[in-house]
DNA sequence: AACCAGGACGTGA
DNA sequence: TCACGTCATGGT
């Protein structure tokens, strides 16, 4: 008996990769400002999974993961640039500054009161780890770190095989399979099952690319008002 | 001028 | 468990 979910999810991955190419997540400030990258469609460091390359980039991903909560990456990136300009993208600095001082820099990413307080606590935790990897349980105990943010940090900052489920992922999965899943774990489990037989490193690479591709596809075709007629996944999607 | 963007959390039923 | 209100700015 064939697993229809496994078959479709694997096929979708291959097709999206062929269509869009490597997305080069996670977007890092230094690489996003490169002249090679003219728009979000160009990718960041496509096919290169060696990032983050130091503790500073690791922490940058942690902060970015919080800043982008319920906000476009454009605005989160602007907030990151503001922090960087103020030399606050360092855990030591961020942990010691007053939250009110952060609010100005990150205002453009929304929820600046909550986020500035939560970023401080996050920085403190980052320092307490002393270069060790966090566990999912530890991250989830922090205020403001939910499942998606935790998994983003674990996958993109620490190369651990967690699948990141966001609003885009849920929308695409529900449309493709004609479902109405709402729970994070229900959606994530589909992907874990599909790639159960893959090795650790392969899962890290695939989950990294898969999530980035889903974001790309949700923006380009599977938006709130989907562009089904021209979608290249139409033939295997219940919605189209 | 609503509506939404790479969520998380607290609350009451 | 689940649906809903809240937090907040900026682009379309």
mmCIF file of C-alpha atoms in Angstrom, chain A:
data_model
loop_
_atom_site.group_PDB
_atom_site.id
_atom_site.type_symbol
_atom_site.label_atom_id
_atom_site.label_comp_id
_atom_site.label_asym_id
_atom_site.label_seq_id
_atom_site.Cartn_x
_atom_site.Cartn_y
_atom_site.Cartn_z
ATOM 1 C CA UNK A 1 0.000 0.000 0.000
ATOM 2 C CA UNK A 2 1.390 3.293 -1.066
ATOM 3 C CA UNK A 3 1.370 6.328 1.136
ATOM 4 C CA UNK A 4 -0.297 9.008 -0.929
ATOM 5 C CA UNK A 5 1.024 11.745 1.356
ATOM 6 C CA UNK A 6 4.588 10.553 1.087
ATOM 7 C CA UNK A 7 4.322 10.211 -2.680
ATOM 8 C CA UNK A 8 2.795 13.670 -3.192
ATOM 9 C CA UNK A 9 4.982 15.534 -0.725
ATOM 10 C CA UNK A 10 8.133 14.096 -2.241
ATOM 11 C CA UNK A 11 6.942 14.893 -5.744
ATOM 12 C CA UNK A 12 5.988 18.428 -4.783
ATOM 13 C CA UNK A 13 9.444 18.976 -3.347
ATOM 14 C CA UNK A 14 11.180 17.846 -6.509
ATOM 15 C CA UNK A 15 8.897 19.903 -8.724
ATOM 16 C CA UNK A 16 9.278 23.062 -6.683
ATOM 17 C CA UNK A 17 13.041 22.672 -6.576
ATOM 18 C CA UNK A 18 13.113 22.232 -10.349
ATOM 19 C CA UNK A 19 10.891 25.261 -10.846
ATOM 20 C CA UNK A 20 12.357 27.689 -8.325
ATOM 21 C CA UNK A 21 15.846 26.363 -7.642
ATOM 22 C CA UNK A 22 17.584 26.485 -4.270
ATOM 23 C CA UNK A 23 16.276 29.289 -2.076
ATOM 24 C CA UNK A 24 19.331 29.685 0.102
ATOM 25 C CA UNK A 25 17.660 30.105 3.478
ATOM 26 C CA UNK A 26 18.047 31.380 6.163
ATOM 27 C CA UNK A 27 18.363 34.979 4.873
ATOM 28 C CA UNK A 28 21.321 36.632 6.561
ATOM 29 C CA UNK A 29 21.861 40.380 6.612
ATOM 30 C CA UNK A 30 25.325 40.262 5.171
ATOM 31 C CA UNK A 31 24.239 38.153 2.195
ATOM 32 C CA UNK A 32 20.929 39.923 1.589
ATOM 33 C CA UNK A 33 22.731 43.204 1.028
ATOM 34 C CA UNK A 34 24.934 41.675 -1.647
ATOM 35 C CA UNK A 35 24.574 43.197 -5.136
ATOM 36 C CA UNK A 36 23.944 39.726 -6.530
ATOM 37 C CA UNK A 37 20.589 39.712 -4.849
ATOM 38 C CA UNK A 38 18.197 42.078 -6.562
ATOM 39 C CA UNK A 39 14.957 40.785 -5.085
ATOM 40 C CA UNK A 40 13.636 38.159 -2.717
ATOM 41 C CA UNK A 41 13.332 35.824 -5.699
ATOM 42 C CA UNK A 42 17.077 35.643 -6.178
ATOM 43 C CA UNK A 43 17.699 33.584 -3.076
ATOM 44 C CA UNK A 44 20.293 34.244 -0.413
ATOM 45 C CA UNK A 45 23.029 31.605 -0.477
ATOM 46 C CA UNK A 46 21.427 29.018 -2.760
ATOM 47 C CA UNK A 47 22.617 25.447 -2.370
ATOM 48 C CA UNK A 48 25.046 26.440 0.378
ATOM 49 C CA UNK A 49 23.955 24.933 3.673
ATOM 50 C CA UNK A 50 27.068 25.952 5.581
ATOM 51 C CA UNK A 51 25.396 28.859 7.336
ATOM 52 C CA UNK A 52 25.410 30.112 10.015
ATOM 53 C CA UNK A 53 29.185 30.246 10.079
ATOM 54 C CA UNK A 54 29.726 31.838 13.470
ATOM 55 C CA UNK A 55 28.001 32.661 16.726
ATOM 56 C CA UNK A 56 26.962 36.071 15.478
ATOM 57 C CA UNK A 57 25.086 34.660 12.525
ATOM 58 C CA UNK A 58 23.536 32.030 14.757
ATOM 59 C CA UNK A 59 22.227 34.733 17.035
ATOM 60 C CA UNK A 60 21.073 36.796 14.070
ATOM 61 C CA UNK A 61 18.846 33.898 13.049
ATOM 62 C CA UNK A 62 17.437 33.616 16.553
ATOM 63 C CA UNK A 63 16.509 37.310 16.569
ATOM 64 C CA UNK A 64 15.182 37.258 13.020
ATOM 65 C CA UNK A 65 12.954 34.299 13.809
ATOM 66 C CA UNK A 66 11.213 36.332 16.509
ATOM 67 C CA UNK A 67 11.096 39.563 14.542
ATOM 68 C CA UNK A 68 9.385 37.940 11.566
ATOM 69 C CA UNK A 69 6.513 36.590 13.647
ATOM 70 C CA UNK A 70 3.278 37.534 11.899
ATOM 71 C CA UNK A 71 5.186 40.076 9.832
ATOM 72 C CA UNK A 72 6.711 40.129 6.379
ATOM 73 C CA UNK A 73 10.423 39.421 6.154
ATOM 74 C CA UNK A 74 10.918 42.850 4.605
ATOM 75 C CA UNK A 75 9.911 44.478 7.860
ATOM 76 C CA UNK A 76 11.769 42.002 10.020
ATOM 77 C CA UNK A 77 14.897 42.636 7.988
ATOM 78 C CA UNK A 78 14.515 46.360 8.401
ATOM 79 C CA UNK A 79 14.331 45.857 12.151
ATOM 80 C CA UNK A 80 17.415 43.627 12.002
ATOM 81 C CA UNK A 81 19.308 46.292 10.098
ATOM 82 C CA UNK A 82 18.331 48.866 12.703
ATOM 83 C CA UNK A 83 19.603 46.634 15.479
ATOM 84 C CA UNK A 84 22.784 45.965 13.551
ATOM 85 C CA UNK A 85 23.334 49.663 12.994
ATOM 86 C CA UNK A 86 23.034 50.227 16.730
ATOM 87 C CA UNK A 87 25.444 47.356 17.279
ATOM 88 C CA UNK A 88 22.722 45.509 19.165
ATOM 89 C CA UNK A 89 22.831 42.252 17.220
ATOM 90 C CA UNK A 90 25.094 40.856 19.893
ATOM 91 C CA UNK A 91 23.648 38.702 22.638
ATOM 92 C CA UNK A 92 25.653 40.498 25.328
ATOM 93 C CA UNK A 93 24.428 43.917 24.239
ATOM 94 C CA UNK A 94 20.872 42.827 23.637
ATOM 95 C CA UNK A 95 20.664 41.184 27.015
ATOM 96 C CA UNK A 96 21.878 44.261 28.853
ATOM 97 C CA UNK A 97 19.977 47.031 27.079
ATOM 98 C CA UNK A 98 16.616 48.317 28.329
ATOM 99 C CA UNK A 99 13.616 46.961 26.409
ATOM 100 C CA UNK A 100 12.373 50.516 25.842
ATOM 101 C CA UNK A 101 15.548 51.243 23.946
ATOM 102 C CA UNK A 102 14.904 48.275 21.649
ATOM 103 C CA UNK A 103 11.360 49.320 20.831
ATOM 104 C CA UNK A 104 12.419 52.147 18.546
ATOM 105 C CA UNK A 105 14.670 49.954 16.458
ATOM 106 C CA UNK A 106 12.200 47.131 15.957
ATOM 107 C CA UNK A 107 8.987 49.120 15.771
ATOM 108 C CA UNK A 108 8.617 48.485 12.040
ATOM 109 C CA UNK A 109 8.250 44.742 12.636
ATOM 110 C CA UNK A 110 5.184 45.184 14.831
ATOM 111 C CA UNK A 111 4.390 44.058 18.395
ATOM 112 C CA UNK A 112 7.474 45.989 19.424
ATOM 113 C CA UNK A 113 6.608 46.020 23.129
ATOM 114 C CA UNK A 114 6.305 42.259 23.434
ATOM 115 C CA UNK A 115 9.120 41.538 21.043
ATOM 116 C CA UNK A 116 11.634 43.791 22.748
ATOM 117 C CA UNK A 117 10.975 42.169 26.110
ATOM 118 C CA UNK A 118 11.054 38.682 24.643
ATOM 119 C CA UNK A 119 14.207 39.339 22.642
ATOM 120 C CA UNK A 120 15.984 40.317 25.817
ATOM 121 C CA UNK A 121 15.050 37.059 27.506
ATOM 122 C CA UNK A 122 16.060 35.196 24.374
ATOM 123 C CA UNK A 123 19.469 36.851 24.444
ATOM 124 C CA UNK A 124 19.915 35.895 28.084
ATOM 125 C CA UNK A 125 19.095 32.297 27.265
ATOM 126 C CA UNK A 126 21.470 32.349 24.305
ATOM 127 C CA UNK A 127 24.280 33.497 26.579
ATOM 128 C CA UNK A 128 23.425 30.943 29.246
ATOM 129 C CA UNK A 129 23.798 28.178 26.668
ATOM 130 C CA UNK A 130 27.441 29.084 26.175
ATOM 131 C CA UNK A 131 27.623 27.878 22.552
ATOM 132 C CA UNK A 132 25.634 24.718 23.130
ATOM 133 C CA UNK A 133 22.603 23.851 21.049
ATOM 134 C CA UNK A 134 19.227 24.488 22.645
ATOM 135 C CA UNK A 135 16.654 21.728 22.896
ATOM 136 C CA UNK A 136 13.160 22.211 21.547
ATOM 137 C CA UNK A 137 11.755 21.923 25.042
ATOM 138 C CA UNK A 138 14.036 24.678 26.324
ATOM 139 C CA UNK A 139 13.071 27.040 23.524
ATOM 140 C CA UNK A 140 9.364 26.425 24.001
ATOM 141 C CA UNK A 141 9.602 27.381 27.660
ATOM 142 C CA UNK A 142 10.578 30.927 26.681
ATOM 143 C CA UNK A 143 7.808 33.521 26.341
ATOM 144 C CA UNK A 144 7.305 34.357 22.700
ATOM 145 C CA UNK A 145 8.868 31.214 21.309
ATOM 146 C CA UNK A 146 6.148 28.985 19.906
ATOM 147 C CA UNK A 147 6.508 25.859 17.813
ATOM 148 C CA UNK A 148 7.270 27.562 14.527
ATOM 149 C CA UNK A 149 9.870 29.918 15.942
ATOM 150 C CA UNK A 150 11.496 27.096 17.913
ATOM 151 C CA UNK A 151 11.688 24.881 14.859
ATOM 152 C CA UNK A 152 13.011 27.731 12.721
ATOM 153 C CA UNK A 153 15.813 28.261 15.205
ATOM 154 C CA UNK A 154 16.574 24.557 15.543
ATOM 155 C CA UNK A 155 16.559 23.923 11.805
ATOM 156 C CA UNK A 156 18.136 27.049 10.366
ATOM 157 C CA UNK A 157 20.444 28.102 13.188
ATOM 158 C CA UNK A 158 21.455 24.670 14.486
ATOM 159 C CA UNK A 159 20.990 22.200 11.642
ATOM 160 C CA UNK A 160 18.598 19.965 13.512
ATOM 161 C CA UNK A 161 15.950 18.054 11.501
ATOM 162 C CA UNK A 162 12.763 19.850 12.559
ATOM 163 C CA UNK A 163 10.165 20.761 9.961
ATOM 164 C CA UNK A 164 8.965 24.349 10.136
ATOM 165 C CA UNK A 165 5.210 24.721 9.721
ATOM 166 C CA UNK A 166 3.839 28.173 9.046
ATOM 167 C CA UNK A 167 0.599 29.608 7.743
ATOM 168 C CA UNK A 168 1.810 29.022 4.177
ATOM 169 C CA UNK A 169 2.575 25.368 4.849
ATOM 170 C CA UNK A 170 -0.850 24.756 6.337
ATOM 171 C CA UNK A 171 -2.576 26.519 3.473
ATOM 172 C CA UNK A 172 -0.737 24.579 0.778
ATOM 173 C CA UNK A 173 -1.113 21.194 2.483
ATOM 174 C CA UNK A 174 -4.816 21.747 3.028
ATOM 175 C CA UNK A 175 -5.373 22.784 -0.565
ATOM 176 C CA UNK A 176 -3.297 20.036 -2.113
ATOM 177 C CA UNK A 177 -4.926 17.258 -0.095
ATOM 178 C CA UNK A 178 -8.357 18.814 0.326
ATOM 179 C CA UNK A 179 -8.040 18.810 4.103
ATOM 180 C CA UNK A 180 -8.730 21.287 6.901
ATOM 181 C CA UNK A 181 -5.820 20.636 9.249
ATOM 182 C CA UNK A 182 -5.287 23.259 11.910
ATOM 183 C CA UNK A 183 -2.862 21.739 14.389
ATOM 184 C CA UNK A 184 0.856 22.322 13.940
ATOM 185 C CA UNK A 185 1.822 18.735 14.731
ATOM 186 C CA UNK A 186 -0.707 17.235 12.340
ATOM 187 C CA UNK A 187 0.850 19.124 9.456
ATOM 188 C CA UNK A 188 4.430 18.573 10.577
ATOM 189 C CA UNK A 189 3.874 14.832 10.964
ATOM 190 C CA UNK A 190 3.000 14.517 7.280
ATOM 191 C CA UNK A 191 6.493 15.678 6.415
ATOM 192 C CA UNK A 192 8.195 13.644 9.133
ATOM 193 C CA UNK A 193 6.464 10.513 7.844
ATOM 194 C CA UNK A 194 7.347 11.273 4.253
ATOM 195 C CA UNK A 195 11.056 11.553 4.966
ATOM 196 C CA UNK A 196 11.286 8.965 7.741
ATOM 197 C CA UNK A 197 13.816 6.844 5.884
ATOM 198 C CA UNK A 198 16.184 9.732 5.137
ATOM 199 C CA UNK A 199 19.317 10.136 7.180
ATOM 200 C CA UNK A 200 19.892 12.963 9.629
ATOM 201 C CA UNK A 201 21.877 15.240 7.343
ATOM 202 C CA UNK A 202 19.562 14.687 4.403
ATOM 203 C CA UNK A 203 16.531 15.588 6.480
ATOM 204 C CA UNK A 204 18.199 18.783 7.638
ATOM 205 C CA UNK A 205 18.932 19.784 4.072
ATOM 206 C CA UNK A 206 15.539 18.767 2.699
ATOM 207 C CA UNK A 207 13.552 20.408 5.511
ATOM 208 C CA UNK A 208 15.575 23.575 5.069
ATOM 209 C CA UNK A 209 14.895 23.738 1.355
ATOM 210 C CA UNK A 210 11.319 22.464 1.569
ATOM 211 C CA UNK A 211 10.113 25.157 3.909
ATOM 212 C CA UNK A 212 11.799 27.882 1.887
ATOM 213 C CA UNK A 213 10.248 26.524 -1.294
ATOM 214 C CA UNK A 214 6.797 26.441 0.294
ATOM 215 C CA UNK A 215 7.127 30.099 1.236
ATOM 216 C CA UNK A 216 8.175 30.877 -2.329
ATOM 217 C CA UNK A 217 5.292 28.889 -3.787
ATOM 218 C CA UNK A 218 2.732 30.408 -1.432
ATOM 219 C CA UNK A 219 3.785 33.869 -2.545
ATOM 220 C CA UNK A 220 3.944 33.099 -6.235
ATOM 221 C CA UNK A 221 0.971 30.786 -6.794
ATOM 222 C CA UNK A 222 -0.714 29.552 -3.628
ATOM 223 C CA UNK A 223 -1.584 32.944 -2.199
ATOM 224 C CA UNK A 224 -4.844 33.656 -0.417
ATOM 225 C CA UNK A 225 -6.421 34.041 -3.824
ATOM 226 C CA UNK A 226 -4.566 31.238 -5.579
ATOM 227 C CA UNK A 227 -3.484 31.375 -9.192
ATOM 228 C CA UNK A 228 -4.433 27.796 -9.950
ATOM 229 C CA UNK A 229 -4.803 28.029 -13.745
ATOM 230 C CA UNK A 230 -1.079 28.606 -14.209
ATOM 231 C CA UNK A 231 0.191 26.596 -11.226
ATOM 232 C CA UNK A 232 2.610 23.801 -12.135
ATOM 233 C CA UNK A 233 1.352 21.684 -9.218
ATOM 234 C CA UNK A 234 -2.210 21.825 -10.459
ATOM 235 C CA UNK A 235 -2.244 18.231 -11.712
ATOM 236 C CA UNK A 236 -1.717 16.802 -8.223
ATOM 237 C CA UNK A 237 -3.690 19.348 -6.227
ATOM 238 C CA UNK A 238 -7.277 18.856 -5.053
ATOM 239 C CA UNK A 239 -7.902 22.580 -5.085
ATOM 240 C CA UNK A 240 -7.042 23.224 -8.695
#
